[in-house]
PDB file of C-alpha atoms in Angstrom:
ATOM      1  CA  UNK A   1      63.448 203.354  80.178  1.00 57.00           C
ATOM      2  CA  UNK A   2      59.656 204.292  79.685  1.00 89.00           C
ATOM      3  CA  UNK A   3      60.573 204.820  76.008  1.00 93.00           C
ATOM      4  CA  UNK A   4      61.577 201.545  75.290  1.00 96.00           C
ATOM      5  CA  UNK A   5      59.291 199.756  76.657  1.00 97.00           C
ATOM      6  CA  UNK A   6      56.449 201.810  74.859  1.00 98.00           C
ATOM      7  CA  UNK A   7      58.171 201.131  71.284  1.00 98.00           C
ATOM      8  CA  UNK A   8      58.565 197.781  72.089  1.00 98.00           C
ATOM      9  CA  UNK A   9      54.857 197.276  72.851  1.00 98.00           C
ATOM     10  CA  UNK A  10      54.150 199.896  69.582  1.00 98.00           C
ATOM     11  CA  UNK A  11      56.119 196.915  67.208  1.00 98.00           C
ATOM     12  CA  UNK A  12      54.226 194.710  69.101  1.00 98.00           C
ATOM     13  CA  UNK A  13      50.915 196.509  67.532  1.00 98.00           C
ATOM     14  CA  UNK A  14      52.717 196.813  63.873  1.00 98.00           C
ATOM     15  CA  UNK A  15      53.228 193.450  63.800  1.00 98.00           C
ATOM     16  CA  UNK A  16      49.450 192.074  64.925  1.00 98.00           C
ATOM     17  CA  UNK A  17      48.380 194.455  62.598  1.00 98.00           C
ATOM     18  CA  UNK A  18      50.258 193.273  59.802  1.00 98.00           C
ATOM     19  CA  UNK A  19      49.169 189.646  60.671  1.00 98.00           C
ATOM     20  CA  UNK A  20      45.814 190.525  60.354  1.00 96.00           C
ATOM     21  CA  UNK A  21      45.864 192.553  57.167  1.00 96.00           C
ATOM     22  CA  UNK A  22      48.258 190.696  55.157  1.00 96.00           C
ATOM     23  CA  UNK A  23      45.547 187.715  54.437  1.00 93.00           C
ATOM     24  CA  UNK A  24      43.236 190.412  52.828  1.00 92.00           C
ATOM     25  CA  UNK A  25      45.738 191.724  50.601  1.00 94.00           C
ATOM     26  CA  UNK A  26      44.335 191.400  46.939  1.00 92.00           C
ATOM     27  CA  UNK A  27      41.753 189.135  48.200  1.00 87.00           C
ATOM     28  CA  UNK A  28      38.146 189.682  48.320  1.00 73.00           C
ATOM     29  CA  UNK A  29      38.250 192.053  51.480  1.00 61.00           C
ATOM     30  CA  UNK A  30      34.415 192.397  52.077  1.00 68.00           C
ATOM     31  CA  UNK A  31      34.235 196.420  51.610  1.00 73.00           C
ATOM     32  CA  UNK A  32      32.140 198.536  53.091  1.00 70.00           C
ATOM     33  CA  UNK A  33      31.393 202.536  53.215  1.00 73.00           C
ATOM     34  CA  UNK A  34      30.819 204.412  56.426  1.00 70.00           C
ATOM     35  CA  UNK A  35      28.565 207.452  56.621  1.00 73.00           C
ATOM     36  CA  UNK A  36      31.511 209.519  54.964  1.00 71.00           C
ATOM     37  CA  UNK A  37      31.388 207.605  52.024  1.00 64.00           C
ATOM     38  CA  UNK A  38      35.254 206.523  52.323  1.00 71.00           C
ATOM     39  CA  UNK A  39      35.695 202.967  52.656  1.00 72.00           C
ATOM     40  CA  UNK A  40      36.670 200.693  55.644  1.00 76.00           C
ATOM     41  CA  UNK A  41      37.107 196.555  54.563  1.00 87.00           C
ATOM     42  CA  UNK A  42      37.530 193.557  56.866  1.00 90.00           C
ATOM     43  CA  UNK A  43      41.338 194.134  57.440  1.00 92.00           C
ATOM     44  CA  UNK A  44      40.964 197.603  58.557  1.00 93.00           C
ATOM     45  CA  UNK A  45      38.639 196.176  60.904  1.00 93.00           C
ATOM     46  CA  UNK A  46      40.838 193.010  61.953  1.00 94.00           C
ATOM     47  CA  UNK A  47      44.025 195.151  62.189  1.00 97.00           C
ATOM     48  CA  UNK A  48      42.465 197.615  64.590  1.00 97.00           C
ATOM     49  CA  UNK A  49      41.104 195.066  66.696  1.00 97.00           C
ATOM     50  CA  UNK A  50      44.157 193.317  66.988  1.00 98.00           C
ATOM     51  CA  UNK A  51      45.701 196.362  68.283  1.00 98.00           C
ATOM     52  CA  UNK A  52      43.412 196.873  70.672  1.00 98.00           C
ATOM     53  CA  UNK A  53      42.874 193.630  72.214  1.00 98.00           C
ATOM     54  CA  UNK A  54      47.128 193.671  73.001  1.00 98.00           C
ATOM     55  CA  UNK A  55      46.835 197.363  74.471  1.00 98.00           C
ATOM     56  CA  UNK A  56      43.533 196.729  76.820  1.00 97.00           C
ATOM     57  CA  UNK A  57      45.486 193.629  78.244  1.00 97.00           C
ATOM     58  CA  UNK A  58      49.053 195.596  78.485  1.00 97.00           C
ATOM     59  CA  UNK A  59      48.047 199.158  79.342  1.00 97.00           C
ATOM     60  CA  UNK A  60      44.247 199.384  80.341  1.00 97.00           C
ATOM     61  CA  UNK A  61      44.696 202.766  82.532  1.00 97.00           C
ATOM     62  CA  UNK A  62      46.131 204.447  78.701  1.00 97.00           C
ATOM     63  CA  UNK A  63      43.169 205.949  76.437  1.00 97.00           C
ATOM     64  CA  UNK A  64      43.010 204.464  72.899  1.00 98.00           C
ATOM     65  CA  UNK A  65      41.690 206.212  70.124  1.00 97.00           C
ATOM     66  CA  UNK A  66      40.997 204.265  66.448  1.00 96.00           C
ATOM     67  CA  UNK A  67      39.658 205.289  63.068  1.00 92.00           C
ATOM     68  CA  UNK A  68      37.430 202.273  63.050  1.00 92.00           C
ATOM     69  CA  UNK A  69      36.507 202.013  66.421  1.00 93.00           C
ATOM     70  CA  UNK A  70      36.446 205.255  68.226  1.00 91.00           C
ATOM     71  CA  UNK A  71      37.596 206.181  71.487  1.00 94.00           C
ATOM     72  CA  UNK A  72      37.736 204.134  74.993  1.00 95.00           C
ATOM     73  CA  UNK A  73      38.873 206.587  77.514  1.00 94.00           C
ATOM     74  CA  UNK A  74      41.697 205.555  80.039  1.00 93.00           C
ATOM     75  CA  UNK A  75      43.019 207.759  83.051  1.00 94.00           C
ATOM     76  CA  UNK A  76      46.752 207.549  82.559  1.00 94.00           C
ATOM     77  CA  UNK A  77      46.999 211.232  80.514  1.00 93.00           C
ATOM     78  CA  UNK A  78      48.456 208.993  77.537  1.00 97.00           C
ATOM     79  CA  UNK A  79      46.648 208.207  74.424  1.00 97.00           C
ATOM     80  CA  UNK A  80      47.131 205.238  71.421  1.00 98.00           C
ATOM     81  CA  UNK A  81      46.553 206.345  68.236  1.00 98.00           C
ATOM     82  CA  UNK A  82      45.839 203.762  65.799  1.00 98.00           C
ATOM     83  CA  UNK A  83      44.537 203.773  62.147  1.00 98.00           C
ATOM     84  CA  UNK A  84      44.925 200.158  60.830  1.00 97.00           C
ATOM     85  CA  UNK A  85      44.991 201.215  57.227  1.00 97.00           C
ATOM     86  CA  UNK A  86      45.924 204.731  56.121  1.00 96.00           C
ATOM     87  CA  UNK A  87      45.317 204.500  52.569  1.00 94.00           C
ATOM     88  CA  UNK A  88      42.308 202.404  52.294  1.00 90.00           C
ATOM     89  CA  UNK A  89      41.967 203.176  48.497  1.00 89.00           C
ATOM     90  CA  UNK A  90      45.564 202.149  47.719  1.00 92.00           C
ATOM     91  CA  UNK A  91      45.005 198.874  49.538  1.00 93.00           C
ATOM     92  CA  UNK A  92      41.971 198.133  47.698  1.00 91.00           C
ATOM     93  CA  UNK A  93      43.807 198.887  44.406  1.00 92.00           C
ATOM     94  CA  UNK A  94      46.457 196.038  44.979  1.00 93.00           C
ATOM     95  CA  UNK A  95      49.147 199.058  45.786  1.00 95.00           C
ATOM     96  CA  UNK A  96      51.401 198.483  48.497  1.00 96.00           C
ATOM     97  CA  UNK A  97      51.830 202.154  49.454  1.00 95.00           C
ATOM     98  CA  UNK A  98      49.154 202.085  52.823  1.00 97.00           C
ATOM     99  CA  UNK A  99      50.370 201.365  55.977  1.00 98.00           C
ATOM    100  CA  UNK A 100      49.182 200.700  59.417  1.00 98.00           C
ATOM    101  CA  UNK A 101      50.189 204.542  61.576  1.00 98.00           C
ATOM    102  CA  UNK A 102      50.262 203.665  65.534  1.00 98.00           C
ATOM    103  CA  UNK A 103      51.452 206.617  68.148  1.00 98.00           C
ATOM    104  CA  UNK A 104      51.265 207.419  71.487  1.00 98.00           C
ATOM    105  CA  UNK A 105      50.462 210.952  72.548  1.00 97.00           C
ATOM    106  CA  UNK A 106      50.816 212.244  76.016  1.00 95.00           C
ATOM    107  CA  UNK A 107      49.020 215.409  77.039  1.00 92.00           C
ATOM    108  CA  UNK A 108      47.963 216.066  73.381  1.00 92.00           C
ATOM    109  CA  UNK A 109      51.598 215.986  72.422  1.00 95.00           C
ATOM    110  CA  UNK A 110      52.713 212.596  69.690  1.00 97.00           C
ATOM    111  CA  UNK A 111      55.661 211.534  71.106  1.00 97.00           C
ATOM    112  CA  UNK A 112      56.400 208.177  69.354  1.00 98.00           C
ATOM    113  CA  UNK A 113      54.969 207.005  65.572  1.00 98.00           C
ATOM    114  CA  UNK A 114      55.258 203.923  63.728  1.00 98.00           C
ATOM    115  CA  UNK A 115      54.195 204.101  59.606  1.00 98.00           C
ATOM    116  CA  UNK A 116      54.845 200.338  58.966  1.00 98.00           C
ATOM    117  CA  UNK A 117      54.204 198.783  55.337  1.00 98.00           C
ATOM    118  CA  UNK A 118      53.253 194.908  56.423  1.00 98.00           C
ATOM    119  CA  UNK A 119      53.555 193.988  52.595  1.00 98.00           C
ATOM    120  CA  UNK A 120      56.804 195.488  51.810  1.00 98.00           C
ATOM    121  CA  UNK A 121      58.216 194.787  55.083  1.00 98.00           C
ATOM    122  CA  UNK A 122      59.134 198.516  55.944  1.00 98.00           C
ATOM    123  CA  UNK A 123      58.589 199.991  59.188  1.00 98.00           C
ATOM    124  CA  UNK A 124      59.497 203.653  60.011  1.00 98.00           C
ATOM    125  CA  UNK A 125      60.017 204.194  64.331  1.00 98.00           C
ATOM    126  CA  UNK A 126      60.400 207.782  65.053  1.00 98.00           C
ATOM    127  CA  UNK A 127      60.593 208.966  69.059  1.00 98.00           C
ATOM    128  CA  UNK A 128      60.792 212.104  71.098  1.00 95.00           C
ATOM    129  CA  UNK A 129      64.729 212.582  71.174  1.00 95.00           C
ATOM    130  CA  UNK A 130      65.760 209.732  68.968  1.00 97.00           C
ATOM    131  CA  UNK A 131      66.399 209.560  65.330  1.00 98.00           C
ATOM    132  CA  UNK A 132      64.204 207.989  62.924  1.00 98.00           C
ATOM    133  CA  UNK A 133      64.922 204.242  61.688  1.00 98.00           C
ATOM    134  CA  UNK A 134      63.642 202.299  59.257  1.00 98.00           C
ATOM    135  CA  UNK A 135      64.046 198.573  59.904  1.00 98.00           C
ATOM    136  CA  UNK A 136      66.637 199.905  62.318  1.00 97.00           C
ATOM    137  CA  UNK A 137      68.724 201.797  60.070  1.00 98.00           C
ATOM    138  CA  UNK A 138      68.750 205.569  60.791  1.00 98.00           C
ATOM    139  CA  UNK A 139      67.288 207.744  58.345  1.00 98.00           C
ATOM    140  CA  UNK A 140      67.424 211.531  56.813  1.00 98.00           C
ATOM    141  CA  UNK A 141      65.647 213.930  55.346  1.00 98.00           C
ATOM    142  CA  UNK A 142      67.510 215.832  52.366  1.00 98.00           C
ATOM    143  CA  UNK A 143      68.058 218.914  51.770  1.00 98.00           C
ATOM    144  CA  UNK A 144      66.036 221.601  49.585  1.00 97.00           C
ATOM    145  CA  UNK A 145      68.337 224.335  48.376  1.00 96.00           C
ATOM    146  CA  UNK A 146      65.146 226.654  47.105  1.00 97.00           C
ATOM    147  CA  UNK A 147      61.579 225.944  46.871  1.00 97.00           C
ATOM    148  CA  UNK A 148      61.848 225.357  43.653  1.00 96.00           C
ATOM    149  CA  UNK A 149      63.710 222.515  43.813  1.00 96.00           C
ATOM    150  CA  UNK A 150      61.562 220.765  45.929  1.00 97.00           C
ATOM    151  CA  UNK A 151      59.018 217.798  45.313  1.00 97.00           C
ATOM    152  CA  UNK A 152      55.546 217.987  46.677  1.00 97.00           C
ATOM    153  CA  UNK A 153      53.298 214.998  47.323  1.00 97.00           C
ATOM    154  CA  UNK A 154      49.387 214.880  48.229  1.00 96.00           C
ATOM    155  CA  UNK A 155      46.925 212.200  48.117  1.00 93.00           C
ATOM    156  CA  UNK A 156      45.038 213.673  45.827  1.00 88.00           C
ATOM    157  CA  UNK A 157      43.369 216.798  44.755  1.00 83.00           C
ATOM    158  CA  UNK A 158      40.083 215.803  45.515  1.00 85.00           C
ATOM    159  CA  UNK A 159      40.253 215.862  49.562  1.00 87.00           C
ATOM    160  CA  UNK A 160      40.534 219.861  49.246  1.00 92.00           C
ATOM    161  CA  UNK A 161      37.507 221.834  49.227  1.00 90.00           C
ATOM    162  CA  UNK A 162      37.778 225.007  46.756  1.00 91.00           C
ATOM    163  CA  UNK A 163      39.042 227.475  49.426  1.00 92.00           C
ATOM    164  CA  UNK A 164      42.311 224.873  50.695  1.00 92.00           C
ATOM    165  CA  UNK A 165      42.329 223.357  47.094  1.00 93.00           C
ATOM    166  CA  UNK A 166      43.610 227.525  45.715  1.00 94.00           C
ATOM    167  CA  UNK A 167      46.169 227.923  48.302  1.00 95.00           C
ATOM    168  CA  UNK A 168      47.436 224.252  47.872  1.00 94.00           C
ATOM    169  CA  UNK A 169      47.789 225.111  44.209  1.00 94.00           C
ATOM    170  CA  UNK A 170      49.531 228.310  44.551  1.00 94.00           C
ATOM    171  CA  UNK A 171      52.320 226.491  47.016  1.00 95.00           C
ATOM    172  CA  UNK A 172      52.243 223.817  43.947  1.00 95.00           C
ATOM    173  CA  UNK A 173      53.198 226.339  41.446  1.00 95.00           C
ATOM    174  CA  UNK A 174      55.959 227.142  43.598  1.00 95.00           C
ATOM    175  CA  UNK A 175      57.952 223.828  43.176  1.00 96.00           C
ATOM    176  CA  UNK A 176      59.225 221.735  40.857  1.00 94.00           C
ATOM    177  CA  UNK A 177      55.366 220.649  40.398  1.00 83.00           C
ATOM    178  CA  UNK A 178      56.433 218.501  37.174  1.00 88.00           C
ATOM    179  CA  UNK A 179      57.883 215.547  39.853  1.00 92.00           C
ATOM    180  CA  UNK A 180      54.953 216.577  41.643  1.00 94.00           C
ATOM    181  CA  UNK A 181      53.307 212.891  43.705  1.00 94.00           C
ATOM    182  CA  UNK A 182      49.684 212.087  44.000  1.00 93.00           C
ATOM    183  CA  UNK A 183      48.178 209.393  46.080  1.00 91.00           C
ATOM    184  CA  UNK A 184      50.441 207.719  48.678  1.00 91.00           C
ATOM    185  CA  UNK A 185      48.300 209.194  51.704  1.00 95.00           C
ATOM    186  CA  UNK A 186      51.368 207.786  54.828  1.00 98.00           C
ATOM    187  CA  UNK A 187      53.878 206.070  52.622  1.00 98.00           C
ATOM    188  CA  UNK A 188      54.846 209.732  51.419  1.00 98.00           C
ATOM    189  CA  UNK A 189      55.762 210.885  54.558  1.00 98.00           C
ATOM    190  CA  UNK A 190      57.889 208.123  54.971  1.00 98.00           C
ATOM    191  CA  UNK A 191      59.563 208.645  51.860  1.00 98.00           C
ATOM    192  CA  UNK A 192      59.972 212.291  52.949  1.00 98.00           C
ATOM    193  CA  UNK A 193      61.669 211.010  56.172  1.00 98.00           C
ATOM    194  CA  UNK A 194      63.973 208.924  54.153  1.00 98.00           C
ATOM    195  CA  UNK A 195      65.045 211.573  51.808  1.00 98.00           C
ATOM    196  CA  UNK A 196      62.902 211.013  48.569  1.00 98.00           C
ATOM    197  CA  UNK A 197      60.309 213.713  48.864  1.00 97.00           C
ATOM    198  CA  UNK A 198      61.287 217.077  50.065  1.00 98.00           C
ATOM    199  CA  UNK A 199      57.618 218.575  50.798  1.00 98.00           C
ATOM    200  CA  UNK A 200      53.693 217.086  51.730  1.00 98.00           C
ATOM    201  CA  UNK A 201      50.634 219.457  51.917  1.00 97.00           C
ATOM    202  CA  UNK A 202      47.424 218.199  53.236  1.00 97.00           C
ATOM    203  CA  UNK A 203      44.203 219.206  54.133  1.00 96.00           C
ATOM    204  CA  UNK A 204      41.346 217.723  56.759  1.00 94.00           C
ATOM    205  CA  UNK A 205      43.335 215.046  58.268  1.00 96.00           C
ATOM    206  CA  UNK A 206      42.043 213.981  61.596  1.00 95.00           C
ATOM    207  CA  UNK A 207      44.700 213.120  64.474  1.00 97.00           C
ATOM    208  CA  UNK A 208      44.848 209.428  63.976  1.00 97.00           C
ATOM    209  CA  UNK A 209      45.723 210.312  60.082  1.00 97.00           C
ATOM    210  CA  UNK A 210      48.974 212.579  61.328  1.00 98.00           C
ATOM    211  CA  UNK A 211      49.748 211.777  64.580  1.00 98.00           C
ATOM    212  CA  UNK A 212      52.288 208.916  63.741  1.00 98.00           C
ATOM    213  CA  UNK A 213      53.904 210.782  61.101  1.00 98.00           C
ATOM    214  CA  UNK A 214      55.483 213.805  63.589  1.00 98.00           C
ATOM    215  CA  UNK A 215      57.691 211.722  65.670  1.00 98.00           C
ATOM    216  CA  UNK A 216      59.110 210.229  62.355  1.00 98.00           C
ATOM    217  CA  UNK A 217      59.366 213.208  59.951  1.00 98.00           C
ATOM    218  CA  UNK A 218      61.168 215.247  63.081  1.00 98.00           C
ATOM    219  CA  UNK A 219      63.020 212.207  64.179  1.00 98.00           C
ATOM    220  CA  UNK A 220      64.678 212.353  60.579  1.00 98.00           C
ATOM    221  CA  UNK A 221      65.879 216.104  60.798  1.00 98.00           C
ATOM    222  CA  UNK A 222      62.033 217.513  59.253  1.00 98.00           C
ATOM    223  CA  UNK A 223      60.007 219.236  60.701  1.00 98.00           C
ATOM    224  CA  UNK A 224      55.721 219.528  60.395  1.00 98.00           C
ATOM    225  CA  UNK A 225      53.292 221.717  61.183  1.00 97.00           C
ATOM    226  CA  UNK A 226      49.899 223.225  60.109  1.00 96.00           C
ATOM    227  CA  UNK A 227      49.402 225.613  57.453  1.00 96.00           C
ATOM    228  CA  UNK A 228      50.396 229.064  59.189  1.00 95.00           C
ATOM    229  CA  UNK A 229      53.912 227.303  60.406  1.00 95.00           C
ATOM    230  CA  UNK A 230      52.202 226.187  63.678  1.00 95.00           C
ATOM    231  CA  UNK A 231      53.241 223.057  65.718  1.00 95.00           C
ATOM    232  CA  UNK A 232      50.523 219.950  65.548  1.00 95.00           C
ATOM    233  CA  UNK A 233      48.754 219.002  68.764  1.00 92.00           C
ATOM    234  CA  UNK A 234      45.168 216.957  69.467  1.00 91.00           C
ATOM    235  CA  UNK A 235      43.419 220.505  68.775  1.00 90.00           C
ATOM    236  CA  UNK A 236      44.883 221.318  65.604  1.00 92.00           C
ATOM    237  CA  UNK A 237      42.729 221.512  62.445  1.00 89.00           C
ATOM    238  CA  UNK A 238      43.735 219.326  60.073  1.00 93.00           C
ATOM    239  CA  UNK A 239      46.339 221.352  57.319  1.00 96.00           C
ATOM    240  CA  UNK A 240      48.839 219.760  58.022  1.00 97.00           C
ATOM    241  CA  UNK A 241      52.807 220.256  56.675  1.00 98.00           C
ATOM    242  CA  UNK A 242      55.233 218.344  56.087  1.00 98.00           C
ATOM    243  CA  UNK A 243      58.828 219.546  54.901  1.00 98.00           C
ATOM    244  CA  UNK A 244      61.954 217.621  55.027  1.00 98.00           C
ATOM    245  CA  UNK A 245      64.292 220.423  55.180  1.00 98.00           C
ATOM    246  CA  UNK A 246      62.863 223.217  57.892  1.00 98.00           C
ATOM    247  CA  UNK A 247      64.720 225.916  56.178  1.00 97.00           C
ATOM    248  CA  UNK A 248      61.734 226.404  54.017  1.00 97.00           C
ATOM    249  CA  UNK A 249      59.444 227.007  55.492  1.00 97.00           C
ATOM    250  CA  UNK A 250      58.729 230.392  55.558  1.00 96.00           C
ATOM    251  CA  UNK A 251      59.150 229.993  52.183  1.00 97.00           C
ATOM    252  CA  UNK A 252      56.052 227.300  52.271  1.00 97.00           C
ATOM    253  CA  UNK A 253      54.038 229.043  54.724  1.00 96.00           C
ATOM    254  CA  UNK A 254      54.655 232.200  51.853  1.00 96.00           C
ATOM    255  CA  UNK A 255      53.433 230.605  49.215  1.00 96.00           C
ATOM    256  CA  UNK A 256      50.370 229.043  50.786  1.00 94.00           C
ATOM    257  CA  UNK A 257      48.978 232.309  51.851  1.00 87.00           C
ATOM    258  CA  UNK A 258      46.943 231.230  55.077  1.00 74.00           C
ATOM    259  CA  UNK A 259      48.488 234.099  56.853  1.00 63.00           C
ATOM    260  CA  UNK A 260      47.260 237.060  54.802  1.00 48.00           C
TER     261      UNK A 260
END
């Protein structure tokens, strides 16, 4: 099948990306900033280009689209999504909580995601149809009885304006904010997928930061979306959802308020 073929080429990625990052880790990684004042180093760099030297030579007709390197346009309707280090600042810090997101996303649609953790050895597949493994185990989200039960996760307050920062708060208040996470930008996702966080609410994430994580969360019984309860696609905006048990959310999509 199609399918299989295109994850086995997708662990193909994961794992020239984790060859090329894993020297850098709590090394002197050369960093740099880029004009948004985040920071890119050498193995966010190496990683990507890695990834796309294997996809030009296997699939040159598919479009690829990277943090670090932009777009090259193909003509086969399909699209590689690749950001070589999602969680730049925990990588920097010595924290083994980033991880290298690849998915492929046909007709604006993700339809297969890898999160995979290259220090930790952890690598979450989630496809259209399938369920969700992680080093080929299957998976679950848990469930969430009331919102009030549930633990939220974010990377960090600071990457919502004033306006998204309120409503984030007021769905906040709403759970049991005292186990709330911060920081963990990918990795919490995957813990949502394998049943340790029940909820994620983020704000201006660009496709190559969520793309990845849709296939997993919904191959392991979640569900994501943006902020009004809407599914994510290429054009979406960037609030993005995460919950592992879909029951709640209209009680999420409540408390956040975007719909008044």
């Amino acid at each position: 099948m199609k399918l299989d073929a295109d994850i086995a080429l997708a662990i193909r990625l994961a794992e020239a990306a984790g060859a090329a990052i894993r020297p850098y880790f709590r090394s002197e990684s050369g960093v740099e900033r880029k004009p948004d004042a985040s920071p890119v180093t050498l193995a966010d760099r190496a990683a990507e280009e890695a990834m796309r030297r294997i996809l030009a030579a296997e699939v040159p007709r598919d479009t690829i689209i990277g943090e670090e390197f932009g777009a090259t346009a193909g003509t086969s309707g399909r699209s590689w999504v690749l950001d070589p280090i999602d969680g730049t600042a925990g990588f920097l810090a010595g924290r083994p909580i980033f991880g290298t997101l690849i998915a492929l996303v046909i007709e604006g649609w993700p339809v297969l995601g890898i999160i995979d953790q290259p220090i930790l050895g952890e690598r979450w597949i989630g496809a259209s149809g399938r369920p969700t493994t992680l080093n080929g185990r299957e998976v679950r989200t848990r469930a969430c009885r009331a919102l009030g039960d549930a633990t939220i996760a974010t990377t960090g307050p600071h990457y919502f304006d004033d306006h998204d920062g309120a409503h984030f708060m007021a769905l906040a208040a709403r759970t049991d904010h005292r186990r709330m996470v911060m920081g963990g930008d990918c990795y919490n996702y995957a813990m949502l997928a394998s049943g340790q966080v029940d909820l994620v609410c983020e704000a201006n994430l660009k496709l190559h930061d969520w793309a990845a994580l849709v296939p997993v969360v919904e191959g392991a019984g979640g569900t994501m979306c943006d902020w009004t309860g809407e599914p994510l696609h290429a054009g979406s905006s960037g609030h993005v959802l995460a919950l592992g048990d879909p029951a709640r959310l209209e009680d999420v999509v409540e408390a956040l308020g975007c719909n008044h």
